[in-house]
XYZ file of N, CA and C in Angstrom:
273
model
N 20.843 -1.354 -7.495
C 21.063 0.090 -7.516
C 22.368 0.352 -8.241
N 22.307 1.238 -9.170
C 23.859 1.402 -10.081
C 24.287 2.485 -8.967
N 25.655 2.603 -9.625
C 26.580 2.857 -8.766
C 26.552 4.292 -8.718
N 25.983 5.000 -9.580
C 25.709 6.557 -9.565
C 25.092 7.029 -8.349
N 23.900 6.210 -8.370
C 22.839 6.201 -6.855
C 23.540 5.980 -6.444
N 24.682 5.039 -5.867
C 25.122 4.472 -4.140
C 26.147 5.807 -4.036
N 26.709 6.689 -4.684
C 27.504 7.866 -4.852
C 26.926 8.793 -4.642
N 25.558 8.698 -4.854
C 24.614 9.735 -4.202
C 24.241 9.790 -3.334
N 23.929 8.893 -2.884
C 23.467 8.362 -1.384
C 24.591 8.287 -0.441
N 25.841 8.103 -0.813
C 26.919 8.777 0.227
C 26.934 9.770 0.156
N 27.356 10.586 -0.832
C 27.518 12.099 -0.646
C 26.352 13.201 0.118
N 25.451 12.207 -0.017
C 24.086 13.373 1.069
C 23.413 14.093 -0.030
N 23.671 13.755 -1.301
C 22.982 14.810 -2.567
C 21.465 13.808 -2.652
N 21.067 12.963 -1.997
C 19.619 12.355 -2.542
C 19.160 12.704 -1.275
N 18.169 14.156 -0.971
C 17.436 14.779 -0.026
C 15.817 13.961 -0.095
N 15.540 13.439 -0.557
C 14.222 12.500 -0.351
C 13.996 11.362 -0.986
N 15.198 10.190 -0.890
C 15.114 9.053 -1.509
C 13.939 8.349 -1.704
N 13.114 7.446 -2.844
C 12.503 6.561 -2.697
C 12.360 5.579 -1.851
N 11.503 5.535 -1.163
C 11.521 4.087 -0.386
C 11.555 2.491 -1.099
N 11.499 2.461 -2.574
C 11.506 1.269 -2.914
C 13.224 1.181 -2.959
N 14.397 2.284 -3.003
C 15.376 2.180 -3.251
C 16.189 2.632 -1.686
N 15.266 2.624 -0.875
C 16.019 2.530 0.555
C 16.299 1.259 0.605
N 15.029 0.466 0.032
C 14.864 -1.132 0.711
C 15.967 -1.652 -0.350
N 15.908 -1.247 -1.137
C 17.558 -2.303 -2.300
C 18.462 -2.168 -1.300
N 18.730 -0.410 -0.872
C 20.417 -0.382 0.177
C 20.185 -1.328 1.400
N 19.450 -0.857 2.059
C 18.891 -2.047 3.020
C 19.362 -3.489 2.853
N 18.641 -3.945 1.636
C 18.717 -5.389 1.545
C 20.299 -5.814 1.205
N 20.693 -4.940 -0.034
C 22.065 -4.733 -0.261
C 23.081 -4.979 0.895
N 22.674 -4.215 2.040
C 23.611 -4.101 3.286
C 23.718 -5.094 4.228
N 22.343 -5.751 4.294
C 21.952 -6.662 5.387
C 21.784 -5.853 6.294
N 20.817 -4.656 6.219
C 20.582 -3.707 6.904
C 18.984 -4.075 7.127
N 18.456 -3.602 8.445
C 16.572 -3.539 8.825
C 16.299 -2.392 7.943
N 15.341 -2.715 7.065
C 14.266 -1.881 6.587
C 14.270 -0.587 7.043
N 13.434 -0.744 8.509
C 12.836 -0.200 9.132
C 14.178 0.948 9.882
N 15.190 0.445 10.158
C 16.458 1.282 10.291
C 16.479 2.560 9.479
N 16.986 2.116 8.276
C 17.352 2.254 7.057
C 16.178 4.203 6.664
N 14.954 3.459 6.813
C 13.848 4.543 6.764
C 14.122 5.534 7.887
N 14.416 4.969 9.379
C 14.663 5.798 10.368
C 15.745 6.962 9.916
N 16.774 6.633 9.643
C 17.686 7.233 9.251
C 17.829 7.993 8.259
N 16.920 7.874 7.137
C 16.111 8.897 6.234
C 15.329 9.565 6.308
N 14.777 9.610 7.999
C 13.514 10.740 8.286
C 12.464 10.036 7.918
N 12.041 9.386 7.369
C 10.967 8.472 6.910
C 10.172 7.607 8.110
N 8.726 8.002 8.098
C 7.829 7.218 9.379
C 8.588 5.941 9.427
N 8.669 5.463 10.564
C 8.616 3.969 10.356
C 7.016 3.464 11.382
N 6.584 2.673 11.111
C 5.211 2.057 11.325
C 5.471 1.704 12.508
N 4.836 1.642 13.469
C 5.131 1.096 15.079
C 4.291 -0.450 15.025
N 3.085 -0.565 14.157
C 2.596 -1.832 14.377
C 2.811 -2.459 13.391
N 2.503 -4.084 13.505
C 2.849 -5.007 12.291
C 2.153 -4.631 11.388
N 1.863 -5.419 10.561
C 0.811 -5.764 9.442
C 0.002 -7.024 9.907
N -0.921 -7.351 9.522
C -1.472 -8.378 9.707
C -1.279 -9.312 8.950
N -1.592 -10.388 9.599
C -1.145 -12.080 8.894
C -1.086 -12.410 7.603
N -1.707 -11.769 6.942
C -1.909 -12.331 5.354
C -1.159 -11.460 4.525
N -1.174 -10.203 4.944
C 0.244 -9.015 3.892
C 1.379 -9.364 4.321
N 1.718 -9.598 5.876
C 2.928 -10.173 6.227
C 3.775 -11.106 5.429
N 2.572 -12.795 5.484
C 3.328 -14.030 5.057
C 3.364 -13.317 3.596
N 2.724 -12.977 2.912
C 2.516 -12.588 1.752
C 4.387 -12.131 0.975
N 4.742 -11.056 1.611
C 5.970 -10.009 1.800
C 6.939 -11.118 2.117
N 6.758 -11.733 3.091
C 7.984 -12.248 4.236
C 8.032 -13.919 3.347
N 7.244 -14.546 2.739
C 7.412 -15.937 2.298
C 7.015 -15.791 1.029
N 7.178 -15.286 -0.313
C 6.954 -14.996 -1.494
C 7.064 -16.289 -2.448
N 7.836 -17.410 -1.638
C 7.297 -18.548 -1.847
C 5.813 -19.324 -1.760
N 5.376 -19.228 -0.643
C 4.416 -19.381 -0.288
C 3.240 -19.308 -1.379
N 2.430 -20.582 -1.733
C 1.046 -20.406 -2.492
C 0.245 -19.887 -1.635
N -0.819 -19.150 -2.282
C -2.175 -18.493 -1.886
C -2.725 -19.375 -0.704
N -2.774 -21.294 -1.246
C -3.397 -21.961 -0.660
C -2.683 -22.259 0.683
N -1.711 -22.056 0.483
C -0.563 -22.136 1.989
C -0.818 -21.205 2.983
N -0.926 -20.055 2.107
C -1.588 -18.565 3.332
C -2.619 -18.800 3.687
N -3.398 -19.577 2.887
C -5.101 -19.357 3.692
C -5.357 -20.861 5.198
N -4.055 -21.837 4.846
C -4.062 -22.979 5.605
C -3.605 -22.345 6.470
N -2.333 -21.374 6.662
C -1.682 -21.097 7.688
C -2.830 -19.881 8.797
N -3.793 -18.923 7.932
C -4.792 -18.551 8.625
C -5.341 -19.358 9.549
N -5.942 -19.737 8.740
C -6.815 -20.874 9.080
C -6.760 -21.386 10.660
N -4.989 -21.807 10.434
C -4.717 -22.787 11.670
C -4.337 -21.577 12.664
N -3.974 -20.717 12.485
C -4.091 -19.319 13.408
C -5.030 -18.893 13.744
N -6.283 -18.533 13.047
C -7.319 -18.457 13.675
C -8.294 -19.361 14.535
N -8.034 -20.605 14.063
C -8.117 -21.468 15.078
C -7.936 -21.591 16.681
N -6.116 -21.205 16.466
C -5.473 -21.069 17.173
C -6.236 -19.664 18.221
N -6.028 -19.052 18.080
C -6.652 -17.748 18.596
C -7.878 -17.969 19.520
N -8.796 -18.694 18.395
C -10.239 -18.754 18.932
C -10.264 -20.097 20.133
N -9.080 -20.520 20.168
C -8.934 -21.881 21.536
C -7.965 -21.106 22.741
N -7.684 -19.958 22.404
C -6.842 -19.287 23.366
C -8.041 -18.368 23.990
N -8.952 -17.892 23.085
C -10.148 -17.651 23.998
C -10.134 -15.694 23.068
N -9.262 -15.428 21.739
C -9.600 -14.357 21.208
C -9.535 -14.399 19.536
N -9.900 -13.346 19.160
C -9.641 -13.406 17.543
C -8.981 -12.573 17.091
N -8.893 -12.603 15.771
C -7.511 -12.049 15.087
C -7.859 -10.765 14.715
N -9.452 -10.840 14.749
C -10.029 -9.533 14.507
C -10.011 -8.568 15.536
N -9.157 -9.411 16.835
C -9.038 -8.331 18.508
C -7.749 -7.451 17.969
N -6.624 -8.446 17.163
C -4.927 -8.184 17.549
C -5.117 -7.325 16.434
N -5.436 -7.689 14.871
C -5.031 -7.176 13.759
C -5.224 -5.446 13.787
N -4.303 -4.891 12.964
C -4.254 -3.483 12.645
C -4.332 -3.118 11.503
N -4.190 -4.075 10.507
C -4.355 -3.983 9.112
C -5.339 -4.487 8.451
């Protein structure tokens, strides 16, 4: 974010910021996301995401084939605990 924006964003003159440029100040700050939006009036989501947009977002390392192993062994997991992912998921 150049420094014009972070001057704007103190002064209170950016009345409906982007959310892709909340998440720079955010990240910038070592600030929660989800804070960050609060404090801009902006919904914040009450439920997760589900497993595969999550790791997706959260491990951008991660190969395709890594997400579908790590399913995999979660749904597994699930279905020996006695439910499925298709009970928990919201996304």
């Amino acid at each position: 974010i150049d420094q014009a924006t972070v001057v704007r964003f103190e002064a209170g003159s950016i009345f409906a910021p982007h959310p892709d440029k909340l998440s720079r100040v955010a990240k910038a700050l070592s600030l929660s996301g989800a804070d960050v939006y609060a404090l801009a009036d902006y919904l914040v989501p009450t439920d997760l995401p589900s497993l595969k947009p999550y790791l997706i977002t959260k491990y951008t390392r991660l190969l395709d084939e890594d997400i579908n192993k790590i399913e995999e062994l979660v749904a597994r997991l699930a279905k020996k605990r006695g439910f499925s992912l298709a009970d928990t998921d919201t996304g």
